Short mmCIF file of C-alpha atoms and ligand atoms in Angstrom, two decimals:
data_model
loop_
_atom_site.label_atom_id
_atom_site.label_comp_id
_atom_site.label_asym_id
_atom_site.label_seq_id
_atom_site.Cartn_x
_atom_site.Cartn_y
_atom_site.Cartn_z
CA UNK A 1 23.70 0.73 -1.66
CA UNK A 2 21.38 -2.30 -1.07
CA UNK A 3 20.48 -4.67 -3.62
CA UNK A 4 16.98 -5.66 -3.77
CA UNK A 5 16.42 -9.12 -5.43
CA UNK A 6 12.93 -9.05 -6.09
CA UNK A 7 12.49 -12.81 -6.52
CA UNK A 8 8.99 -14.14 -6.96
CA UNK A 9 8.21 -15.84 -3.37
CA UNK A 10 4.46 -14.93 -3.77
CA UNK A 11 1.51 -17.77 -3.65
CA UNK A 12 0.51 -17.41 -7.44
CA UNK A 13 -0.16 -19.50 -9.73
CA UNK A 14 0.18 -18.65 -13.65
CA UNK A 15 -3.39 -17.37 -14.23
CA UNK A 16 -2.19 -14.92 -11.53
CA UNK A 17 -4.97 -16.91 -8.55
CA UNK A 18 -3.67 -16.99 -5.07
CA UNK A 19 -6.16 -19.55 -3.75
CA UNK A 20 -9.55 -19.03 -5.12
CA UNK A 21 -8.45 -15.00 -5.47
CA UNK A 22 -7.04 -13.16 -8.21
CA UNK A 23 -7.30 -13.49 -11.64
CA UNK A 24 -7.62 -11.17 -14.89
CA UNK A 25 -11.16 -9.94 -14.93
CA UNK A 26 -10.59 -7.34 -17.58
CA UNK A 27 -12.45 -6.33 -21.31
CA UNK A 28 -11.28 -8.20 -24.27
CA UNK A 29 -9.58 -4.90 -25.35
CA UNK A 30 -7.25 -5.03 -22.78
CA UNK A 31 -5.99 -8.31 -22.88
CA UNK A 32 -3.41 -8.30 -25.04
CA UNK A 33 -2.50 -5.36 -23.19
CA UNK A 34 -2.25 -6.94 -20.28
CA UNK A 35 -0.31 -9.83 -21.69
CA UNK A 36 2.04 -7.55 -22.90
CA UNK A 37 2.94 -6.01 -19.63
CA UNK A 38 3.38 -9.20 -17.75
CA UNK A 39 5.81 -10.53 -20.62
CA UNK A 40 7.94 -7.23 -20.44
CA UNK A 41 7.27 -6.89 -16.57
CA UNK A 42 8.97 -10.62 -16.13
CA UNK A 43 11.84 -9.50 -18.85
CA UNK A 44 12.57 -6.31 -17.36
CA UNK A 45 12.66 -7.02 -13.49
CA UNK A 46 15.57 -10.17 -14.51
CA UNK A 47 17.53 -7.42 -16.48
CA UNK A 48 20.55 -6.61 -14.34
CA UNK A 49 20.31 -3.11 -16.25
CA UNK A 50 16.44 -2.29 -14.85
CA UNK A 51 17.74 -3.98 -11.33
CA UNK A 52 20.44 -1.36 -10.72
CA UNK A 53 18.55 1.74 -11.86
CA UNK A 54 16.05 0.79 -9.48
CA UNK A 55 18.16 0.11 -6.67
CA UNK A 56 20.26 3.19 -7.82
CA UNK A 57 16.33 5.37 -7.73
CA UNK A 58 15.53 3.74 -4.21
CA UNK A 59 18.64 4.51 -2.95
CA UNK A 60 19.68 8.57 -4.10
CA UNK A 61 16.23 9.45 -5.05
CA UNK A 62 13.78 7.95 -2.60
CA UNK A 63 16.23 7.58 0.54
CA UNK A 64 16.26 4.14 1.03
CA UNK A 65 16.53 2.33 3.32
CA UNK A 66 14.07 3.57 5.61
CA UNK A 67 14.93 3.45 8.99
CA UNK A 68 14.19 0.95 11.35
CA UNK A 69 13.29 2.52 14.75
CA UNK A 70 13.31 1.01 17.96
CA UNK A 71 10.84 2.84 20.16
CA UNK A 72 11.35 2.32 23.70
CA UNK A 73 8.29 4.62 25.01
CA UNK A 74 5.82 2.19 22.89
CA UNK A 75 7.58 -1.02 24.10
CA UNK A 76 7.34 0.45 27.44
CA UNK A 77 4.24 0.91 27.07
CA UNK A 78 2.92 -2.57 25.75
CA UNK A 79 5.58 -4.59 27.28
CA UNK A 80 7.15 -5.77 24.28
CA UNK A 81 10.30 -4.76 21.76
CA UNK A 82 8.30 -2.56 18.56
CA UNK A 83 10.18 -1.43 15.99
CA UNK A 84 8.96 0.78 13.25
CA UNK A 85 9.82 0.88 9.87
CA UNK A 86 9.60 4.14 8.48
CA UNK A 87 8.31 4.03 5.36
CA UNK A 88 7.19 8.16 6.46
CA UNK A 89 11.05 9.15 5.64
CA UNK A 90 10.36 8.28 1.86
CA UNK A 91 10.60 10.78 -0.34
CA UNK A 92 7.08 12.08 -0.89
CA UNK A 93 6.19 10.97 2.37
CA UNK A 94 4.83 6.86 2.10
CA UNK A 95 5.80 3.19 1.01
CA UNK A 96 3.95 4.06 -2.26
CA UNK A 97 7.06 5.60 -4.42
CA UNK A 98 8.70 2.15 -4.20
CA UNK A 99 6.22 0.85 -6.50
CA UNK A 100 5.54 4.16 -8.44
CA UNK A 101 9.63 4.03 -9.60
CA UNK A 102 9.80 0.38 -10.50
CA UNK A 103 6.09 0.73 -13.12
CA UNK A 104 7.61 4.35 -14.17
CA UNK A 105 11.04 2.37 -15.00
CA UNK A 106 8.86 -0.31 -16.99
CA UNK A 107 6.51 2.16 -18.83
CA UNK A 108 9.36 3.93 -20.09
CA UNK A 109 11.23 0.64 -21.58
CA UNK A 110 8.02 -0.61 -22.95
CA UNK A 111 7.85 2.85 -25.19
CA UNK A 112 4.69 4.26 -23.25
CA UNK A 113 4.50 8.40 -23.39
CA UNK A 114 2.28 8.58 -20.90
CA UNK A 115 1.33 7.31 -17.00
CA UNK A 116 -2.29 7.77 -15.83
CA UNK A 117 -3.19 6.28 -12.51
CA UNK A 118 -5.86 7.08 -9.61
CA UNK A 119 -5.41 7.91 -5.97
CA UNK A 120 -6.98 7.80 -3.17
CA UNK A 121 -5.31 9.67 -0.21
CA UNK A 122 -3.41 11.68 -2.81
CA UNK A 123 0.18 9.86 -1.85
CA UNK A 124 0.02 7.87 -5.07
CA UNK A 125 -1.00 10.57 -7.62
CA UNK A 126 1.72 12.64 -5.90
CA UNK A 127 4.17 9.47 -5.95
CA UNK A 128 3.14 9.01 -9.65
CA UNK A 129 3.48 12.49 -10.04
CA UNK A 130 7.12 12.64 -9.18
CA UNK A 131 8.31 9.93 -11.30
CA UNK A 132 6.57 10.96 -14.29
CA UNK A 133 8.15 14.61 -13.71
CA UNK A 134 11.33 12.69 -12.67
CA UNK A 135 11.44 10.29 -15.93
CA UNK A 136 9.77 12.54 -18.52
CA UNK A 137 6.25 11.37 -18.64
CA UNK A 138 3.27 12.71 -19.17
CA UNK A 139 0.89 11.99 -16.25
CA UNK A 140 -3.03 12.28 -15.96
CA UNK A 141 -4.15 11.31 -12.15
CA UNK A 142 -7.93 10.52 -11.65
CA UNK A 143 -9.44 11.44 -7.93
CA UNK A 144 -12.83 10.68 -6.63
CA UNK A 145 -14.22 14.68 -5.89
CA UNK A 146 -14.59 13.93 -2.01
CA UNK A 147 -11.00 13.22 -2.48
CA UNK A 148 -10.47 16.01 -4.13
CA UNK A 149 -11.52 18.08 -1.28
CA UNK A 150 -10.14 16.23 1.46
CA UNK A 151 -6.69 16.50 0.40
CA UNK A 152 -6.10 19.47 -0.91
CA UNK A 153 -2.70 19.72 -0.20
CA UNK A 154 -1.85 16.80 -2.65
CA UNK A 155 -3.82 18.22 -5.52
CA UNK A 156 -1.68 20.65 -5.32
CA UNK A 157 1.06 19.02 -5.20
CA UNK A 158 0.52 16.71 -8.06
CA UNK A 159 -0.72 20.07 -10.32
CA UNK A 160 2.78 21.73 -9.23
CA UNK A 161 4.52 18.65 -10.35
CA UNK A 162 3.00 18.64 -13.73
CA UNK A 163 0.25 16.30 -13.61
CA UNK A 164 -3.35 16.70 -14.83
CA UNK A 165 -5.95 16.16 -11.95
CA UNK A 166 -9.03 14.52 -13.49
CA UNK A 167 -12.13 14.99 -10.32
CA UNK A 168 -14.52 12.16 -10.53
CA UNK A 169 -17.87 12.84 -9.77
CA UNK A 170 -19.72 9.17 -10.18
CA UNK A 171 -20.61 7.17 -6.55
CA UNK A 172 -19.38 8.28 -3.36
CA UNK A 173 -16.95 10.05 -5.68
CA UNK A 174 -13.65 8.41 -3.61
CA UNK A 175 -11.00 5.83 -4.56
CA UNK A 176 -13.31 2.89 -6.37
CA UNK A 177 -14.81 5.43 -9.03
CA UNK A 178 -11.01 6.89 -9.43
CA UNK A 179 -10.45 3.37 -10.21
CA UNK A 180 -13.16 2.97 -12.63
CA UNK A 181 -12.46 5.92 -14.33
CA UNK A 182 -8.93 5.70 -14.70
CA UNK A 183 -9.71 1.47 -16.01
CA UNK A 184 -11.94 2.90 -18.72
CA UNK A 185 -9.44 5.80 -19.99
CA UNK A 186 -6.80 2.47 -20.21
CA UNK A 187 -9.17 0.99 -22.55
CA UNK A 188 -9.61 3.69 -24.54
CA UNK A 189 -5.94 4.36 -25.26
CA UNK A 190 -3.93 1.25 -24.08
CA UNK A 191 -1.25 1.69 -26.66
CA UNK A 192 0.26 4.72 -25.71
CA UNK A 193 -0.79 4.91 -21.97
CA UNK A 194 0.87 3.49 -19.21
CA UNK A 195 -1.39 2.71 -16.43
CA UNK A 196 0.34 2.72 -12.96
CA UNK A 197 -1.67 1.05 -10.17
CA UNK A 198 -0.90 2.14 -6.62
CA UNK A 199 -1.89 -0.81 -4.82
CA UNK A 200 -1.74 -4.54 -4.69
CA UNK A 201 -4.89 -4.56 -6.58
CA UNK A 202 -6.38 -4.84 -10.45
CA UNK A 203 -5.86 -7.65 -12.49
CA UNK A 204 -3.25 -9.76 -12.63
CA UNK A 205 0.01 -9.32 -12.68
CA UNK A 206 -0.80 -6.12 -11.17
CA UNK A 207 -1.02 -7.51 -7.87
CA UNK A 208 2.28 -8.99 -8.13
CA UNK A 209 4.15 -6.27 -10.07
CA UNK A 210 3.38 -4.46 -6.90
CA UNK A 211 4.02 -6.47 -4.15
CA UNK A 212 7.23 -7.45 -5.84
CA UNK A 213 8.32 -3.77 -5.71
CA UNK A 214 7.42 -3.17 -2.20
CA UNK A 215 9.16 -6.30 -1.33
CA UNK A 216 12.06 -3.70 -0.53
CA UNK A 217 10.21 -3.57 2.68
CA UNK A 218 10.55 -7.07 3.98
CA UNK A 219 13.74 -7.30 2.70
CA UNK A 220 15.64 -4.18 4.62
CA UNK A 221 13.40 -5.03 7.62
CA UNK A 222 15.74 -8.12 7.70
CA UNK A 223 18.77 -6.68 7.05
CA UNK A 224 18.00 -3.93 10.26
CA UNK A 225 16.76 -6.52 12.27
CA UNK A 226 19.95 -8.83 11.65
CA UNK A 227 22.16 -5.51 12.71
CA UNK A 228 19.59 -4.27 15.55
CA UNK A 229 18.89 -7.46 17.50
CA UNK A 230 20.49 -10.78 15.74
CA UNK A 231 17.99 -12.31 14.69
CA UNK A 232 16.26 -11.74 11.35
CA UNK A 233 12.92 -12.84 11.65
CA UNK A 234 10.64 -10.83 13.99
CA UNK A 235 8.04 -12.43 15.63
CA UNK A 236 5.10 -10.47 14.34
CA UNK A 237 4.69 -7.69 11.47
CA UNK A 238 1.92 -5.35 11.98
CA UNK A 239 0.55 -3.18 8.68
CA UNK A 240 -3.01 -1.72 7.83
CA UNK A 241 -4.60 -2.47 4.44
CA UNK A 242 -6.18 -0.44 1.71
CA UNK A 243 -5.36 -2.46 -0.88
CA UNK A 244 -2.79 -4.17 1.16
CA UNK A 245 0.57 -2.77 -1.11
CA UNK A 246 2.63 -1.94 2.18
CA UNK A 247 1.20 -5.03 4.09
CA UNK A 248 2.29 -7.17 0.97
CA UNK A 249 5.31 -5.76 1.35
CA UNK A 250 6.26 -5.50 5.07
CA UNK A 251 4.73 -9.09 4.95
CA UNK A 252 6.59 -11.01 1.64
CA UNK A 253 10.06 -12.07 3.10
CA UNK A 254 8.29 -13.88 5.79
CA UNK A 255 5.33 -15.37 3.99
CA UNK A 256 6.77 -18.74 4.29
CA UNK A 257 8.11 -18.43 7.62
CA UNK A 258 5.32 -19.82 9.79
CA UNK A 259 6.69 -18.70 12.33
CA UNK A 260 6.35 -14.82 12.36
CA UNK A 261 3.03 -13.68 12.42
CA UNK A 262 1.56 -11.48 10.34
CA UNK A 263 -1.42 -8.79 11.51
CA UNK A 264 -3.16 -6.79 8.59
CA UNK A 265 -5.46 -4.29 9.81
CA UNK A 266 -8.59 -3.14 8.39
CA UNK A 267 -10.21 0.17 8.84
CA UNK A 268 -13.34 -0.49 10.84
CA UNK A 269 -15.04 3.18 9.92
CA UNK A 270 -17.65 3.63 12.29
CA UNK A 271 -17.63 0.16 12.99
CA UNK A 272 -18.05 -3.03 10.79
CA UNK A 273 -22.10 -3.31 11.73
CA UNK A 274 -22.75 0.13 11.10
CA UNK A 275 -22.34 -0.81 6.71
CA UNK A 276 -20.39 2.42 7.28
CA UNK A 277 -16.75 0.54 7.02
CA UNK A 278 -13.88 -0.24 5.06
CA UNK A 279 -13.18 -3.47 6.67
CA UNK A 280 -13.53 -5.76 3.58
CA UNK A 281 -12.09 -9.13 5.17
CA UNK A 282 -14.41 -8.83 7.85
CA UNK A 283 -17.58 -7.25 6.97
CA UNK A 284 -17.48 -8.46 2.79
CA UNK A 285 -17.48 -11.73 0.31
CA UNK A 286 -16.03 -13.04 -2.73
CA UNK A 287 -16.37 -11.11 -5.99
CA UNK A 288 -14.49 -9.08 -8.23
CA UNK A 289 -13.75 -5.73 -8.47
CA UNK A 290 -11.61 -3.96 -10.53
CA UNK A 291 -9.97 -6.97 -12.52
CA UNK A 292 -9.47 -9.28 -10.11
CA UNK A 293 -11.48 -12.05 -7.45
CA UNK A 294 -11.61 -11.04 -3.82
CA UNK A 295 -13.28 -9.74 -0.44
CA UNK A 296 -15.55 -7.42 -1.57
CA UNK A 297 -18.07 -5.12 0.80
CA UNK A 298 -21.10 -5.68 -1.28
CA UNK A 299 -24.77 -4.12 -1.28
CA UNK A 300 -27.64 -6.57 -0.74
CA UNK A 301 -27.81 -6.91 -4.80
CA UNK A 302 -24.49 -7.61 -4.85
CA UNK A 303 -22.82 -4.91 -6.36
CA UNK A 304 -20.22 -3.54 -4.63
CA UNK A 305 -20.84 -1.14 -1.78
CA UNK A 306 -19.21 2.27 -1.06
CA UNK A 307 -16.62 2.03 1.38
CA UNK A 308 -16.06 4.43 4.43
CA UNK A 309 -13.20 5.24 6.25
CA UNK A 310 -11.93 8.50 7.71
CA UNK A 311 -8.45 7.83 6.53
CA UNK A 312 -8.81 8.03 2.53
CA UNK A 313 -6.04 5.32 2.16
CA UNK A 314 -7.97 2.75 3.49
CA UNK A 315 -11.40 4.29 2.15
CA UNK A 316 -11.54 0.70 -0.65
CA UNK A 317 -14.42 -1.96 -0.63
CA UNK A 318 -11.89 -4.11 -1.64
CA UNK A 319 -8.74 -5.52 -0.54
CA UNK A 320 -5.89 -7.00 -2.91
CA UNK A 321 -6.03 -11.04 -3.65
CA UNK A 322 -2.74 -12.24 -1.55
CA UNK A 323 -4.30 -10.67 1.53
CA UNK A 324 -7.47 -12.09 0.74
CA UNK A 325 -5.83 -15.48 0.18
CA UNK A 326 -3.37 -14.90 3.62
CA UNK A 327 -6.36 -14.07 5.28
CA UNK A 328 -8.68 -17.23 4.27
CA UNK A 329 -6.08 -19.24 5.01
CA UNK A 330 -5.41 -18.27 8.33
CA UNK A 331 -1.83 -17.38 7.48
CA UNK A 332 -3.00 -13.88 8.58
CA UNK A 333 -5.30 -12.42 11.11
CA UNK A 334 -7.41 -9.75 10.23
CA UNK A 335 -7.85 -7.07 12.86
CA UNK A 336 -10.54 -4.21 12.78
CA UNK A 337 -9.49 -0.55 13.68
CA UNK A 338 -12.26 2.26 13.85
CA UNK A 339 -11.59 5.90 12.94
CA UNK A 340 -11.50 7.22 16.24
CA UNK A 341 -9.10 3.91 17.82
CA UNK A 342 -6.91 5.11 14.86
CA UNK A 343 -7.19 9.02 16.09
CA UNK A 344 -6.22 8.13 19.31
CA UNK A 345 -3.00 6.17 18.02
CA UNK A 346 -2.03 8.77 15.82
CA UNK A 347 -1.88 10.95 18.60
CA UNK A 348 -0.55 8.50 21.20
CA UNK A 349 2.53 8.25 19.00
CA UNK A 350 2.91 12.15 17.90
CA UNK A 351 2.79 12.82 22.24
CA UNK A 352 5.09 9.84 22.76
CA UNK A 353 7.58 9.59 20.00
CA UNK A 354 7.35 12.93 18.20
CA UNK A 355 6.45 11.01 15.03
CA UNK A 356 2.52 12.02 13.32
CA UNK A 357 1.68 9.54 11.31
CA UNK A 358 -0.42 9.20 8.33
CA UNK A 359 -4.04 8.08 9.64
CA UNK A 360 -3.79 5.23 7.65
CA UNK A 361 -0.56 3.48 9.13
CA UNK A 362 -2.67 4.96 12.72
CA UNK A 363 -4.74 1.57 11.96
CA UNK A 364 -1.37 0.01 12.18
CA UNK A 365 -0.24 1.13 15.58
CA UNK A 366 -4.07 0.45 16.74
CA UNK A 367 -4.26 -2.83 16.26
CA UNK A 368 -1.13 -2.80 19.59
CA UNK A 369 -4.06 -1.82 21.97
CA UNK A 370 -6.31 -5.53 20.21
CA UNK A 371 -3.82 -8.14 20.59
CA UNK A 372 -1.38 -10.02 23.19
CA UNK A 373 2.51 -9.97 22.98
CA UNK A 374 5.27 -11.86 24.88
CA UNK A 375 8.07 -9.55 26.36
CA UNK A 376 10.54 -10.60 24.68
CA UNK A 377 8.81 -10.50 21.31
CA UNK A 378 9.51 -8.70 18.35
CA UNK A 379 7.07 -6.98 17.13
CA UNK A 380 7.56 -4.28 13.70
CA UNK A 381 4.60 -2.05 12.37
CA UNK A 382 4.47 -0.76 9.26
CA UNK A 383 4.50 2.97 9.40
CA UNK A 384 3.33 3.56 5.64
CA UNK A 385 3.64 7.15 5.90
CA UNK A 386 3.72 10.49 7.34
CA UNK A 387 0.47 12.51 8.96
CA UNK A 388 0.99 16.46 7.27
CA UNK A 389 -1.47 15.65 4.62
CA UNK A 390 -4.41 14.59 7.56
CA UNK A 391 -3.63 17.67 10.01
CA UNK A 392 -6.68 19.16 9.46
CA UNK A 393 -8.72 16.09 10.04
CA UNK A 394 -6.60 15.80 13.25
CA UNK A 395 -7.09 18.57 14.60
CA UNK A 396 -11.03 19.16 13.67
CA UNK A 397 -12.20 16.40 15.54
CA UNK A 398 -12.97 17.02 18.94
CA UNK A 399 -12.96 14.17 20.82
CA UNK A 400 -8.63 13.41 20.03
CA UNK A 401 -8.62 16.89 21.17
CA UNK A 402 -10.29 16.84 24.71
CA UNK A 403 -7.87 13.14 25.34
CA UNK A 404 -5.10 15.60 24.40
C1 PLP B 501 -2.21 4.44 0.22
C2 PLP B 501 -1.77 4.29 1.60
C3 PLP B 501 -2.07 3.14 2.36
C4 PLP B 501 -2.97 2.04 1.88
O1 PLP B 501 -2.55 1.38 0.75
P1 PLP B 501 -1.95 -0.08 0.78
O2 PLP B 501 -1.84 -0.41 -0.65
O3 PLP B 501 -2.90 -0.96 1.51
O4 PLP B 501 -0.65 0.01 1.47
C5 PLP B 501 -1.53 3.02 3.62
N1 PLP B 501 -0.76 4.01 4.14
C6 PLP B 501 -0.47 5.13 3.45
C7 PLP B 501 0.37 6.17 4.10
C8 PLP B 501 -0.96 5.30 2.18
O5 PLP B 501 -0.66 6.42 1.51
#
């Protein structure tokens, strides 16, 4: 069984800024509230006790580690060594349980009776979901309605698990107004509720509550990479962003190694001129949204636009402050992937590896046809999760299946 350290190595400083991003941008009511997380957040994750459960969750209940797969057809076929990490093989099917387990493990030592939290793609109300059923919470998950309807499967899912589903109706009804709504029902009851965020997003020390449980990535990816090649650095790390919760955490072990770099990639939608995109590096600017300062896709008044993107993980018109920071500092590049470059990678790998991947790490394995690689260098992309719960959007879309 591993043991995950989770030591703070992230760029923040004590008002929770990373650069000029970040922050606590929250009601009065809340923060207390939020005070009193941090203080039991940074007493709980140095408790030996907490540290073992976790690892002891990751390990028997999630299937940790995830592998770390060398695939020869893709290196073959980009003339260069790429690895995946599997984050698919998780139990529940994506990177998000690692997070999910470690706020479920704090809620229920803080006293909280109950976890609400909002979802996008589904994977994190079903990840919430789990651990509420597994710890003995009650859980209330808030879903845009397009959501709703798009992922079906997961609504289920969650429902069978014994979660409420709450369908938001407000805006493009997707992820942002899930986010909203599940902010306000927070403030209403923060006493007794728990709120779990998915991503590296919200207020601080959301953003680093979350990274700091995903840092199980980074740190396994070193271990395999030790065993599989030598060397434990790679050479470049490749992950998409929603709110950039995998990418923080395929990305933390090496944020102060200069030398490996890192590749986030955005979903482009139908393309980051076409104001129907997701790409909030590249197409957005500075503001806050939902608690916290960063690149925001904004309307012309300022308020912050609806997002689009095909895959529903990605579907955010924001992205969380340490990738905003990476990102303005040049300490990562930002690369654009449209829906249909991401169709064609999804099926690229299903036809070449036998692996369908969620259309949201397919942004990942994209951004392989948009940039240059040595042959000798080591590349590993973040494969966030597994495809089953986009196989009708897969196979509805006609152009993926005339290339097939
Ligand atoms: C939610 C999700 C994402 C996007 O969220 P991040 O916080 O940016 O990682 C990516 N991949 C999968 C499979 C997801 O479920």
């Amino acid at each position: 069984m591993i043991h995950y350290p989770l030591d703070n190595l992230l760029p923040v400083d004590s008002d929770g800024f990373y650069g000029s991003f970040g922050g606590a941008y929250v009601p009065e009511k809340l923060l207390p509230i939020i005070r009193e997380l941090e203080e039991a957040f940074r007493r709980y994750i140095a408790d030996p006790a907490f540290q073992t459960e976790y690892d002891r969750l990751l390990h028997e209940y999630v299937g940790r580690p995830t592998p770390l797969y060398f695939s020869s057809s893709l290196s073959n076929q980009y003339g260069t060594k790429i690895f995946l990490k599997r984050e698919d093989l998780n139990h529940t099917g994506a990177h998000k349980i690692n997070n999910a387990i470690g706020q479920a493990l704090l809620a229920v030592r803080m006293g909280k009776k109950k976890i609400i939290a909002e979802t996008g793609a589904g994977q994190h109300g079903v990840a919430t979901a789990t651990v509420a059923a597994l710890l003995g919470l009650e859980c209330e998950i808030f879903m845009g309605a397009e959501d709703v309807r798009r992922q079906h499967p997961n609504v289920m899912r969650m429902e069978m698990l014994g979660a409420k589903v709450i369908s938001v109706d407000s805006g493009s009804a997707t992820l942002s107004n899930a986010v909203d709504a599940a902010l306000a029902a927070w403030a209403a009851n923060p006493d007794e509720t728990f709120y779990l965020i998915g991503s590296a997003v919200g207020p601080h020390p959301y953003p680093e509550i979350v990274s700091r449980f995903q840092s199980v990535i980074s740190h396994e990816i070193r271990l395999q990479l030790k065993e599989l090649t030598g060397r434990e650095n790679p050479d470049c790390i490749i992950a998409c962003i929603g709110g950039g919760s995998n990418a923080s955490g395929a990305f933390y072990h090496f944020l102060e190694k200069p030398e490996v770099r890192l590749i986030a990639v955005e979903a482009g939608g139908h393309g980051i001129e076409s104001r129907e995109t997701a790409a909030s590096i590249s197409a957005g600017k500075p503001a806050i949204l939902h608690g916290s300062k960063t690149m925001v896709l904004t309307c012309p008044d300022g308020k912050p636009a609806e997002a689009y993107s095909i895959s529903s993980g990605l579907d955010y018109p924001g992205v969380g402050p340490l990738i905003a920071c990476l990102a303005q500092q040049n300490r990562a590049e930002i690369i654009v992937a449209d829906d249909n470059e991401a169709l064609a990678a999804a099926y690229n790998l299903a036809r070449r590896d036998g692996i369908i991947p969620a259309l949201e790490s397919s942004h990942a394995l994209a951004a392989l046809d948009k940039t240059k690689f040595r042959p000798d260098d080591i590349v590993v992309i973040s494969l966030s999760g597994r495809g089953d719960k986009d196989m009708d959007t897969f196979l509805s879309y006609p152009p993926c299946r005339e290339d097939a």
